[in-house]
mmCIF file of C-alpha atoms and ligand atoms in Angstrom:
data_model
loop_
_atom_site.group_PDB
_atom_site.id
_atom_site.type_symbol
_atom_site.label_atom_id
_atom_site.label_comp_id
_atom_site.label_asym_id
_atom_site.label_seq_id
_atom_site.Cartn_x
_atom_site.Cartn_y
_atom_site.Cartn_z
ATOM 1 C CA MET A 1 -39.649 18.107 8.798
ATOM 2 C CA LYS A 2 -39.030 15.354 5.687
ATOM 3 C CA ILE A 3 -37.402 16.606 2.603
ATOM 4 C CA LYS A 4 -37.774 14.252 -0.343
ATOM 5 C CA TRP A 5 -35.863 13.535 -3.481
ATOM 6 C CA LYS A 6 -37.729 12.147 -6.376
ATOM 7 C CA GLN A 7 -36.353 10.865 -9.867
ATOM 8 C CA VAL A 8 -32.137 10.776 -8.028
ATOM 9 C CA ARG A 9 -30.805 7.632 -10.613
ATOM 10 C CA ILE A 10 -28.744 5.309 -8.564
ATOM 11 C CA GLY A 11 -27.139 2.632 -10.185
ATOM 12 C CA ALA A 12 -29.403 1.747 -13.235
ATOM 13 C CA HIS A 13 -32.888 3.446 -11.439
ATOM 14 C CA LEU A 14 -35.175 6.046 -10.622
ATOM 15 C CA TYR A 15 -35.229 6.656 -6.668
ATOM 16 C CA ARG A 16 -37.171 8.665 -3.928
ATOM 17 C CA LEU A 17 -35.098 9.554 -0.942
ATOM 18 C CA GLU A 18 -36.940 11.107 2.300
ATOM 19 C CA ILE A 19 -34.666 13.174 4.631
ATOM 20 C CA GLU A 20 -35.725 13.913 8.796
ATOM 21 C CA ASN A 21 -33.169 15.820 10.341
ATOM 22 C CA GLY A 22 -30.422 15.241 7.454
ATOM 23 C CA LEU A 23 -30.491 11.389 7.919
ATOM 24 C CA PHE A 24 -32.075 9.289 5.124
ATOM 25 C CA THR A 25 -35.012 7.853 6.609
ATOM 26 C CA LYS A 26 -36.200 6.249 2.991
ATOM 27 C CA VAL A 27 -34.140 5.479 -0.431
ATOM 28 C CA GLU A 28 -36.776 3.327 -2.138
ATOM 29 C CA GLN A 29 -37.212 2.486 -6.211
ATOM 30 C CA ASP A 30 -40.212 5.055 -7.158
ATOM 31 C CA ASN A 31 -40.434 6.834 -11.108
ATOM 32 C CA THR A 32 -43.056 8.758 -9.956
ATOM 33 C CA ARG A 33 -42.290 13.179 -9.877
ATOM 34 C CA LEU A 34 -43.370 15.342 -6.712
ATOM 35 C CA ALA A 35 -46.963 15.811 -7.289
ATOM 36 C CA MET A 36 -48.525 18.856 -7.404
ATOM 37 C CA GLY A 37 -48.588 20.661 -4.208
ATOM 38 C CA GLU A 38 -45.877 18.061 -2.581
ATOM 39 C CA LYS A 39 -42.889 19.402 -1.579
ATOM 40 C CA GLY A 40 -38.979 18.710 -2.414
ATOM 41 C CA TRP A 41 -36.861 18.794 -5.408
ATOM 42 C CA ASN A 42 -37.804 16.318 -8.806
ATOM 43 C CA ALA A 43 -33.768 15.402 -9.334
ATOM 44 C CA ASP A 44 -34.998 14.191 -12.801
ATOM 45 C CA GLY A 45 -32.801 11.431 -13.162
ATOM 46 C CA LEU A 46 -29.815 13.126 -12.800
ATOM 47 C CA LEU A 47 -26.769 10.466 -10.741
ATOM 48 C CA TYR A 48 -26.297 10.196 -7.032
ATOM 49 C CA MET A 49 -22.881 10.570 -5.637
ATOM 50 C CA PRO A 50 -21.798 11.062 -1.714
ATOM 51 C CA THR A 51 -19.594 14.278 -1.325
ATOM 52 C CA LEU A 52 -16.351 15.306 -1.332
ATOM 53 C CA SER A 53 -13.548 15.310 1.261
ATOM 54 C CA ASP A 54 -10.577 17.886 0.544
ATOM 55 C CA MET A 55 -7.688 16.808 3.165
ATOM 56 C CA HIS A 56 -4.812 19.390 2.337
ATOM 57 C CA CYS A 57 -5.977 23.133 1.712
ATOM 58 C CA HIS A 58 -5.147 26.475 2.519
ATOM 59 C CA LEU A 59 -7.870 28.834 2.536
ATOM 60 C CA ASP A 60 -5.448 32.040 3.578
ATOM 61 C CA LYS A 61 -2.794 31.964 0.492
ATOM 62 C CA HIS A 62 -5.091 32.199 -2.703
ATOM 63 C CA PHE A 63 -5.391 34.886 -4.851
ATOM 64 C CA ILE A 64 -9.098 33.959 -6.572
ATOM 65 C CA GLY A 65 -10.814 37.539 -6.203
ATOM 66 C CA GLU A 66 -7.392 39.412 -6.675
ATOM 67 C CA MET A 67 -5.437 40.817 -9.978
ATOM 68 C CA TRP A 68 -3.479 39.292 -11.534
ATOM 69 C CA LYS A 69 0.112 38.346 -10.165
ATOM 70 C CA SER A 70 2.726 36.984 -12.468
ATOM 71 C CA ARG A 71 4.811 34.511 -11.330
ATOM 72 C CA LYS A 72 9.037 33.648 -11.398
ATOM 73 C CA ALA A 73 10.258 30.024 -11.163
ATOM 74 C CA ILE A 74 11.776 30.640 -8.029
ATOM 75 C CA ASP A 75 15.071 29.065 -7.670
ATOM 76 C CA SER A 76 15.253 27.432 -3.996
ATOM 77 C CA LEU A 77 12.325 27.392 -1.223
ATOM 78 C CA PRO A 78 13.725 30.816 1.132
ATOM 79 C CA ASN A 79 12.933 32.873 -2.044
ATOM 80 C CA HIS A 80 9.692 31.660 -2.478
ATOM 81 C CA LEU A 81 9.017 32.113 1.427
ATOM 82 C CA ARG A 82 9.981 35.720 1.035
ATOM 83 C CA ARG A 83 7.923 36.266 -2.947
ATOM 84 C CA GLU A 84 4.938 34.181 -1.250
ATOM 85 C CA LYS A 85 5.135 37.138 2.132
ATOM 86 C CA GLU A 86 5.435 39.593 -0.690
ATOM 87 C CA LEU A 87 2.056 37.983 -2.645
ATOM 88 C CA LEU A 88 -0.117 37.892 0.355
ATOM 89 C CA THR A 89 0.345 41.096 2.001
ATOM 90 C CA SER A 90 -0.354 42.993 -1.110
ATOM 91 C CA LEU A 91 -3.910 41.358 -1.847
ATOM 92 C CA GLN A 92 -6.364 43.363 -1.580
ATOM 93 C CA GLY A 93 -9.253 40.769 -0.067
ATOM 94 C CA SER A 94 -8.755 40.320 3.597
ATOM 95 C CA VAL A 95 -8.227 36.641 4.702
ATOM 96 C CA LEU A 96 -12.131 36.438 5.936
ATOM 97 C CA GLU A 97 -13.094 37.515 2.535
ATOM 98 C CA ARG A 98 -10.839 35.160 0.938
ATOM 99 C CA ALA A 99 -11.424 32.468 2.878
ATOM 100 C CA ARG A 100 -15.927 32.768 1.904
ATOM 101 C CA THR A 101 -14.482 32.812 -1.452
ATOM 102 C CA LEU A 102 -12.974 29.440 -1.812
ATOM 103 C CA LEU A 103 -15.111 27.995 0.549
ATOM 104 C CA ASN A 104 -18.167 28.538 -1.998
ATOM 105 C CA LEU A 105 -16.086 27.361 -4.676
ATOM 106 C CA MET A 106 -16.049 24.105 -3.244
ATOM 107 C CA LEU A 107 -19.155 23.565 -2.206
ATOM 108 C CA SER A 108 -19.901 23.858 -5.600
ATOM 109 C CA CYS A 109 -17.497 21.531 -6.650
ATOM 110 C CA GLY A 110 -19.272 18.981 -3.899
ATOM 111 C CA THR A 111 -16.784 19.077 -1.336
ATOM 112 C CA THR A 112 -18.038 19.487 2.632
ATOM 113 C CA ASN A 113 -15.062 18.450 4.689
ATOM 114 C CA ILE A 114 -12.205 19.901 4.129
ATOM 115 C CA ARG A 115 -8.929 19.835 5.923
ATOM 116 C CA THR A 116 -7.301 23.485 6.040
ATOM 117 C CA HIS A 117 -3.762 24.737 6.965
ATOM 118 C CA VAL A 118 -3.193 28.421 8.019
ATOM 119 C CA ASP A 119 -0.142 30.632 8.379
ATOM 120 C CA ILE A 120 1.187 31.072 11.521
ATOM 121 C CA ASP A 121 4.292 33.035 12.281
ATOM 122 C CA PRO A 122 5.570 35.409 14.966
ATOM 123 C CA MET A 123 4.590 38.553 11.954
ATOM 124 C CA ILE A 124 1.457 37.076 10.841
ATOM 125 C CA GLY A 125 0.503 36.087 14.619
ATOM 126 C CA LEU A 126 -2.823 34.619 15.042
ATOM 127 C CA LYS A 127 -4.450 37.229 12.460
ATOM 128 C CA HIS A 128 -4.859 34.020 9.689
ATOM 129 C CA LEU A 129 -6.557 31.605 12.521
ATOM 130 C CA GLU A 130 -9.014 33.865 13.353
ATOM 131 C CA ALA A 131 -10.715 35.174 10.446
ATOM 132 C CA VAL A 132 -10.437 30.771 9.876
ATOM 133 C CA LEU A 133 -12.308 30.338 12.598
ATOM 134 C CA GLN A 134 -14.571 32.821 12.100
ATOM 135 C CA VAL A 135 -15.742 31.605 8.712
ATOM 136 C CA LYS A 136 -15.946 27.998 10.220
ATOM 137 C CA GLU A 137 -18.503 28.811 12.497
ATOM 138 C CA GLU A 138 -20.564 30.869 9.506
ATOM 139 C CA PHE A 139 -20.428 27.744 7.430
ATOM 140 C CA LYS A 140 -21.236 25.279 9.642
ATOM 141 C CA GLY A 141 -23.570 22.374 8.953
ATOM 142 C CA LYS A 142 -22.447 22.806 5.384
ATOM 143 C CA MET A 143 -19.317 22.465 5.802
ATOM 144 C CA GLU A 144 -16.623 19.991 8.412
ATOM 145 C CA PHE A 145 -13.099 21.673 9.005
ATOM 146 C CA GLU A 146 -10.226 20.154 10.588
ATOM 147 C CA ILE A 147 -7.125 23.333 11.169
ATOM 148 C CA VAL A 148 -3.431 22.802 10.952
ATOM 149 C CA ALA A 149 -1.737 25.700 12.338
ATOM 150 C CA PHE A 150 1.037 25.563 9.484
ATOM 151 C CA PRO A 151 4.255 27.342 10.124
ATOM 152 C CA GLN A 152 5.044 28.086 6.496
ATOM 153 C CA GLN A 153 8.307 30.164 7.100
ATOM 154 C CA GLY A 154 9.485 26.983 9.015
ATOM 155 C CA LEU A 155 8.519 26.279 12.610
ATOM 156 C CA LEU A 156 12.243 26.375 14.561
ATOM 157 C CA ARG A 157 13.735 28.667 11.052
ATOM 158 C CA SER A 158 10.553 31.543 11.639
ATOM 159 C CA GLY A 159 10.747 30.945 15.269
ATOM 160 C CA SER A 160 7.164 29.905 15.801
ATOM 161 C CA SER A 161 7.242 27.787 18.960
ATOM 162 C CA GLU A 162 5.218 30.326 20.709
ATOM 163 C CA VAL A 163 2.786 31.634 19.061
ATOM 164 C CA MET A 164 1.673 27.708 18.079
ATOM 165 C CA ARG A 165 1.139 26.759 21.292
ATOM 166 C CA GLU A 166 -1.026 29.915 21.277
ATOM 167 C CA ALA A 167 -3.227 28.526 18.072
ATOM 168 C CA MET A 168 -3.013 25.670 19.842
ATOM 169 C CA ARG A 169 -4.896 27.136 22.524
ATOM 170 C CA LEU A 170 -7.412 29.292 20.613
ATOM 171 C CA GLY A 171 -8.654 26.511 18.671
ATOM 172 C CA ALA A 172 -6.600 24.462 15.537
ATOM 173 C CA ASP A 173 -6.822 20.910 15.224
ATOM 174 C CA LEU A 174 -3.367 20.047 14.160
ATOM 175 C CA VAL A 175 -0.139 20.934 15.004
ATOM 176 C CA GLY A 176 2.031 21.709 11.199
ATOM 177 C CA ALA A 177 5.512 22.394 9.837
ATOM 178 C CA VAL A 178 7.203 21.908 6.693
ATOM 179 C CA ASP A 179 10.638 20.230 5.566
ATOM 180 C CA PRO A 180 11.938 19.488 9.288
ATOM 181 C CA GLY A 181 15.584 18.528 7.155
ATOM 182 C CA GLY A 182 15.622 21.289 3.850
ATOM 183 C CA LEU A 183 14.015 23.916 5.445
ATOM 184 C CA ASP A 184 14.287 23.756 9.025
ATOM 185 C CA HIS A 185 17.586 21.934 9.060
ATOM 186 C CA LYS A 186 16.796 19.600 12.119
ATOM 187 C CA ILE A 187 14.983 16.872 11.497
ATOM 188 C CA GLU A 188 15.017 15.741 15.314
ATOM 189 C CA ALA A 189 14.517 19.070 16.896
ATOM 190 C CA CYS A 190 12.144 20.249 14.437
ATOM 191 C CA LEU A 191 9.715 16.773 15.417
ATOM 192 C CA ASP A 192 10.046 16.319 19.103
ATOM 193 C CA GLU A 193 8.669 20.193 19.088
ATOM 194 C CA VAL A 194 5.818 19.270 17.082
ATOM 195 C CA PHE A 195 4.980 16.096 18.551
ATOM 196 C CA GLY A 196 5.459 17.945 21.775
ATOM 197 C CA LEU A 197 2.990 20.120 21.474
ATOM 198 C CA ALA A 198 0.461 17.573 19.889
ATOM 199 C CA THR A 199 1.393 15.976 23.519
ATOM 200 C CA THR A 200 0.211 19.017 25.045
ATOM 201 C CA PHE A 201 -2.797 19.962 23.532
ATOM 202 C CA ASN A 202 -3.844 16.218 22.548
ATOM 203 C CA LYS A 203 -3.880 17.485 18.938
ATOM 204 C CA GLY A 204 -2.872 15.576 15.454
ATOM 205 C CA VAL A 205 0.084 16.671 13.606
ATOM 206 C CA ASP A 206 0.431 16.763 9.671
ATOM 207 C CA ILE A 207 3.486 18.102 7.844
ATOM 208 C CA HIS A 208 4.354 19.261 4.556
ATOM 209 C CA LEU A 209 7.240 17.013 3.508
ATOM 210 C CA HIS A 210 8.746 17.828 0.012
ATOM 211 C CA ASP A 211 11.682 16.738 1.472
ATOM 212 C CA PRO A 212 13.274 14.598 -1.650
ATOM 213 C CA GLY A 213 14.887 11.000 -1.424
ATOM 214 C CA HIS A 214 16.770 9.445 1.128
ATOM 215 C CA LEU A 215 16.493 12.939 2.883
ATOM 216 C CA GLY A 216 12.275 12.612 3.235
ATOM 217 C CA VAL A 217 12.142 8.494 3.866
ATOM 218 C CA TYR A 218 14.763 9.412 6.959
ATOM 219 C CA THR A 219 11.561 11.806 8.333
ATOM 220 C CA ILE A 220 8.731 10.174 7.598
ATOM 221 C CA ASP A 221 10.768 7.018 9.447
ATOM 222 C CA ARG A 222 11.796 9.184 12.255
ATOM 223 C CA MET A 223 7.838 10.827 12.013
ATOM 224 C CA ILE A 224 6.778 7.172 12.717
ATOM 225 C CA ASP A 225 8.657 6.559 15.493
ATOM 226 C CA CYS A 226 7.274 9.789 16.906
ATOM 227 C CA ALA A 227 3.956 8.520 16.249
ATOM 228 C CA GLU A 228 4.495 5.888 18.244
ATOM 229 C CA GLN A 229 6.338 6.777 20.940
ATOM 230 C CA ALA A 230 3.566 9.905 21.277
ATOM 231 C CA ASN A 231 0.968 7.124 21.265
ATOM 232 C CA LEU A 232 -0.842 9.551 18.377
ATOM 233 C CA GLN A 233 -2.071 5.943 16.369
ATOM 234 C CA GLY A 234 -4.034 7.838 13.641
ATOM 235 C CA GLN A 235 -3.899 10.921 14.042
ATOM 236 C CA VAL A 236 -0.539 11.844 12.176
ATOM 237 C CA ALA A 237 0.063 12.996 8.570
ATOM 238 C CA VAL A 238 2.612 13.250 5.944
ATOM 239 C CA GLY A 239 1.811 15.820 3.222
ATOM 240 C CA HIS A 240 2.990 15.189 -0.492
ATOM 241 C CA ALA A 241 5.838 13.345 0.478
ATOM 242 C CA TYR A 242 7.269 13.116 -2.925
ATOM 243 C CA CYS A 243 10.460 10.877 -1.596
ATOM 244 C CA LEU A 244 7.900 7.504 -1.755
ATOM 245 C CA GLY A 245 7.676 8.100 -5.537
ATOM 246 C CA GLN A 246 11.432 8.325 -5.789
ATOM 247 C CA ILE A 247 12.796 4.754 -3.379
ATOM 248 C CA THR A 248 12.474 1.742 -5.071
ATOM 249 C CA GLU A 249 9.492 -0.705 -4.273
ATOM 250 C CA ALA A 250 11.218 -2.791 -1.992
ATOM 251 C CA GLU A 251 11.842 0.493 0.014
ATOM 252 C CA SER A 252 8.519 2.362 0.210
ATOM 253 C CA MET A 253 7.146 -1.117 0.936
ATOM 254 C CA GLU A 254 8.969 -1.407 3.701
ATOM 255 C CA LEU A 255 8.077 1.807 4.518
ATOM 256 C CA GLY A 256 4.301 1.390 3.956
ATOM 257 C CA MET A 257 4.163 -1.206 6.243
ATOM 258 C CA ARG A 258 5.092 1.154 8.874
ATOM 259 C CA LEU A 259 3.567 3.793 7.761
ATOM 260 C CA ARG A 260 -0.001 1.559 7.955
ATOM 261 C CA GLU A 261 0.489 -0.613 11.546
ATOM 262 C CA GLN A 262 1.309 3.304 13.471
ATOM 263 C CA GLY A 263 -2.028 3.961 11.311
ATOM 264 C CA VAL A 264 0.255 8.018 9.434
ATOM 265 C CA SER A 265 -1.451 8.754 6.385
ATOM 266 C CA ILE A 266 -0.118 9.699 2.950
ATOM 267 C CA ILE A 267 -2.608 13.344 1.897
ATOM 268 C CA SER A 268 -0.981 13.512 -1.761
ATOM 269 C CA ASN A 269 -2.152 16.211 -4.069
ATOM 270 C CA VAL A 270 -1.457 14.103 -6.877
ATOM 271 C CA PRO A 271 0.831 16.078 -8.734
ATOM 272 C CA ILE A 272 1.829 15.343 -12.850
ATOM 273 C CA ASP A 273 5.459 17.338 -12.898
ATOM 274 C CA ARG A 274 7.033 15.052 -10.265
ATOM 275 C CA PRO A 275 6.905 11.485 -8.911
ATOM 276 C CA MET A 276 4.103 10.452 -6.057
ATOM 277 C CA PRO A 277 3.742 7.795 -4.062
ATOM 278 C CA ASN A 278 2.825 5.003 -5.177
ATOM 279 C CA VAL A 279 -0.822 5.363 -4.009
ATOM 280 C CA PRO A 280 -2.180 2.091 -5.339
ATOM 281 C CA LYS A 281 0.448 -0.072 -3.793
ATOM 282 C CA LEU A 282 0.194 1.907 -0.379
ATOM 283 C CA ALA A 283 -3.168 1.509 -0.632
ATOM 284 C CA THR A 284 -2.812 -2.358 -0.954
ATOM 285 C CA LEU A 285 -0.542 -2.811 2.039
ATOM 286 C CA GLY A 286 -3.446 -1.331 3.914
ATOM 287 C CA VAL A 287 -2.029 2.750 4.535
ATOM 288 C CA ASP A 288 -4.251 5.335 4.226
ATOM 289 C CA VAL A 289 -3.926 7.602 1.259
ATOM 290 C CA ARG A 290 -6.380 10.530 1.245
ATOM 291 C CA LEU A 291 -6.107 13.870 -1.440
ATOM 292 C CA GLY A 292 -6.407 17.375 -1.260
ATOM 293 C CA THR A 293 -6.613 20.597 -4.058
ATOM 294 C CA ASP A 294 -3.605 22.627 -1.699
ATOM 295 C CA ASN A 295 -2.393 25.364 -4.515
ATOM 296 C CA ILE A 296 -5.405 27.061 -5.745
ATOM 297 C CA LEU A 297 -4.139 29.935 -7.891
ATOM 298 C CA ASP A 298 -1.672 31.103 -5.310
ATOM 299 C CA SER A 299 2.216 32.214 -4.647
ATOM 300 C CA TRP A 300 3.247 28.845 -6.136
ATOM 301 C CA SER A 301 1.085 27.610 -8.904
ATOM 302 C CA PRO A 302 -1.418 29.374 -11.100
ATOM 303 C CA PHE A 303 -3.609 26.327 -11.663
ATOM 304 C CA GLY A 304 -5.618 24.691 -9.398
ATOM 305 C CA ASP A 305 -9.542 24.829 -9.473
ATOM 306 C CA GLY A 306 -10.484 23.487 -5.643
ATOM 307 C CA ASP A 307 -12.519 20.781 -7.584
ATOM 308 C CA MET A 308 -12.077 17.108 -5.848
ATOM 309 C CA LEU A 309 -14.272 15.605 -7.961
ATOM 310 C CA LYS A 310 -11.533 16.917 -10.943
ATOM 311 C CA ARG A 311 -8.367 16.019 -8.479
ATOM 312 C CA THR A 312 -9.581 11.908 -8.083
ATOM 313 C CA SER A 313 -10.051 11.862 -11.897
ATOM 314 C CA ARG A 314 -6.176 13.230 -12.006
ATOM 315 C CA LEU A 315 -5.186 10.241 -9.646
ATOM 316 C CA ALA A 316 -7.257 7.730 -11.540
ATOM 317 C CA GLU A 317 -5.527 8.868 -15.293
ATOM 318 C CA ARG A 318 -2.212 9.605 -13.444
ATOM 319 C CA PHE A 319 -2.408 5.912 -12.267
ATOM 320 C CA GLY A 320 -3.664 4.439 -15.540
ATOM 321 C CA TRP A 321 -6.934 3.375 -13.879
ATOM 322 C CA ILE A 322 -9.015 2.382 -16.359
ATOM 323 C CA GLU A 323 -11.081 -0.903 -15.674
ATOM 324 C CA ASP A 324 -14.506 -0.073 -14.003
ATOM 325 C CA LYS A 325 -13.131 -1.465 -10.676
ATOM 326 C CA GLN A 326 -10.189 1.276 -10.437
ATOM 327 C CA LEU A 327 -12.796 3.788 -10.978
ATOM 328 C CA LEU A 328 -15.217 3.046 -8.913
ATOM 329 C CA ASP A 329 -12.391 1.944 -5.842
ATOM 330 C CA SER A 330 -10.591 5.558 -6.832
ATOM 331 C CA TYR A 331 -13.651 7.366 -4.151
ATOM 332 C CA GLN A 332 -12.369 5.808 -0.953
ATOM 333 C CA PHE A 333 -9.681 8.494 -1.472
ATOM 334 C CA THR A 334 -11.646 11.233 -1.464
ATOM 335 C CA THR A 335 -14.911 10.426 0.133
ATOM 336 C CA LYS A 336 -15.567 7.688 3.157
ATOM 337 C CA LYS A 337 -19.385 8.002 2.588
ATOM 338 C CA SER A 338 -21.083 5.017 0.934
ATOM 339 C CA LEU A 339 -21.402 5.159 -3.031
ATOM 340 C CA VAL A 340 -25.079 4.142 -2.830
ATOM 341 C CA PRO A 341 -27.677 6.023 -0.056
ATOM 342 C CA LYS A 342 -28.636 3.756 2.521
ATOM 343 C CA VAL A 343 -31.204 4.470 5.264
ATOM 344 C CA GLY A 344 -29.410 6.368 8.384
ATOM 345 C CA ASP A 345 -26.759 7.427 6.177
ATOM 346 C CA LEU A 346 -25.738 11.604 6.182
ATOM 347 C CA ALA A 347 -28.280 13.135 3.541
ATOM 348 C CA ASP A 348 -25.326 15.061 2.420
ATOM 349 C CA PHE A 349 -24.926 14.424 -1.943
ATOM 350 C CA LEU A 350 -24.384 15.823 -5.458
ATOM 351 C CA LEU A 351 -26.268 15.308 -8.198
ATOM 352 C CA VAL A 352 -24.423 15.374 -12.010
ATOM 353 C CA SER A 353 -25.626 14.237 -15.537
ATOM 354 C CA ALA A 354 -23.508 11.118 -15.898
ATOM 355 C CA MET A 355 -23.926 7.696 -17.426
ATOM 356 C CA ASN A 356 -22.753 5.865 -13.753
ATOM 357 C CA LEU A 357 -20.388 6.635 -11.138
ATOM 358 C CA GLU A 358 -17.423 5.138 -13.249
ATOM 359 C CA HIS A 359 -18.139 7.901 -16.238
ATOM 360 C CA ALA A 360 -18.554 10.800 -13.305
ATOM 361 C CA VAL A 361 -14.801 9.930 -11.950
ATOM 362 C CA ALA A 362 -13.138 10.144 -15.524
ATOM 363 C CA ALA A 363 -15.606 12.989 -16.937
ATOM 364 C CA ALA A 364 -15.815 15.108 -13.955
ATOM 365 C CA PRO A 365 -19.063 16.486 -14.806
ATOM 366 C CA PRO A 366 -20.631 20.175 -13.566
ATOM 367 C CA ARG A 367 -22.290 19.751 -10.543
ATOM 368 C CA GLU A 368 -25.542 20.372 -10.705
ATOM 369 C CA PHE A 369 -26.782 20.150 -6.880
ATOM 370 C CA VAL A 370 -24.556 19.898 -3.862
ATOM 371 C CA VAL A 371 -26.618 18.754 -0.687
ATOM 372 C CA VAL A 372 -26.513 19.026 2.698
ATOM 373 C CA GLY A 373 -28.626 17.148 4.800
ATOM 374 C CA GLY A 374 -31.531 16.881 2.120
ATOM 375 C CA LYS A 375 -30.927 20.752 0.977
ATOM 376 C CA PRO A 376 -29.287 21.859 -1.517
ATOM 377 C CA VAL A 377 -26.403 24.828 -0.903
ATOM 378 C CA TYR A 378 -25.996 24.748 -4.278
ATOM 379 C CA GLU A 379 -27.796 25.325 -7.410
ATOM 380 C CA ARG A 380 -26.091 25.074 -10.383
ATOM 381 C CA ASP A 381 -28.705 26.216 -13.103
ATOM 382 C CA GLU A 382 -32.363 25.241 -13.395
ATOM 383 C CA THR A 383 -32.429 25.278 -17.066
ATOM 384 C CA VAL A 384 -29.082 23.007 -17.149
ATOM 385 C CA SER A 385 -30.302 20.548 -14.099
ATOM 386 C CA LEU A 386 -33.870 19.811 -15.629
ATOM 387 C CA LYS A 387 -32.384 18.028 -18.765
ATOM 388 C CA PRO A 388 -32.491 14.535 -18.924
ATOM 389 C CA ALA A 389 -28.991 12.632 -17.696
ATOM 390 C CA TYR A 390 -27.593 10.477 -20.260
HETATM 391 ZN ZN1 LIG B 1 0.133 22.700 1.064
#
């Protein structure tokens, strides 16, 4: 069945988009609206944007839809982990319900591709993973998923190796861990276990790394060695990697070259309260850098809203990208899709009210439509979406 969108703004002109089997079959300049009885949608001049990826989130940890939880600054990671356990067990909604809620929120922001970490430990077992695998089925065709089995309490510290093995058998896509030095206190042993699991089950690796300065740098260096030894080029990621923002530029560049050579990615949540990796320098070196939202109203932070366009905007603002090219280049960190649709591309896109793509990344306007496979999966408000664009 052919799906039509008319008056979609791309650059300075209006276009007609035609879609069959989820792919664009026609992208043509056309000012006209749908004729009487013609099926499809009029975009009325709203701006075309590609859908976005959130490469670091936790579907099982947020408190959206729950009663307010007061937070206190906590002095150490182990104390925080204890507090998080208490808060998570006090929630009313099930993991399944909360994962659904967050996925719908993300979809309404235009995210159609996520990598979620899912807590795994001997107490939780596979309960969170089972729920997330269920929502993955429910959102098939709307949201692409990668699932990281995540021993939040420390892989070795919590004795989670066996349950991690079960998680990989059940369908997790990547092996996770957290601070092999700062939390597990055994960098080599932790990495041996992580990469051993990845090799056994033929999966990727994605490790949360908050460890600062040279402790973090040493861990990344060892991760790169492990990626090389296990032949996992292109399948290993370091989450956060705050340490890369705490060393000299020369050290950071040296490590950047190694990251690129072994295809080890950096995934940042773009913190505004601490140092972070130098994204423009790493990207110039050819390192794969991606972004994620991470904390969304959870035990760690009352902030976060799951909006990847806002996160892209924050990245641009944090690095002072004000020129047009810089603003446009910032999309490379949140979408691999083309900024301009072409025949044969997947018809997954957003429509927003903005002057152009540069303005859209700076202003992060509300999403009027989110479209997957040519069909709207979210529409903000008919009366708003019918307003002319700027
Ligand atoms: Zn995280």
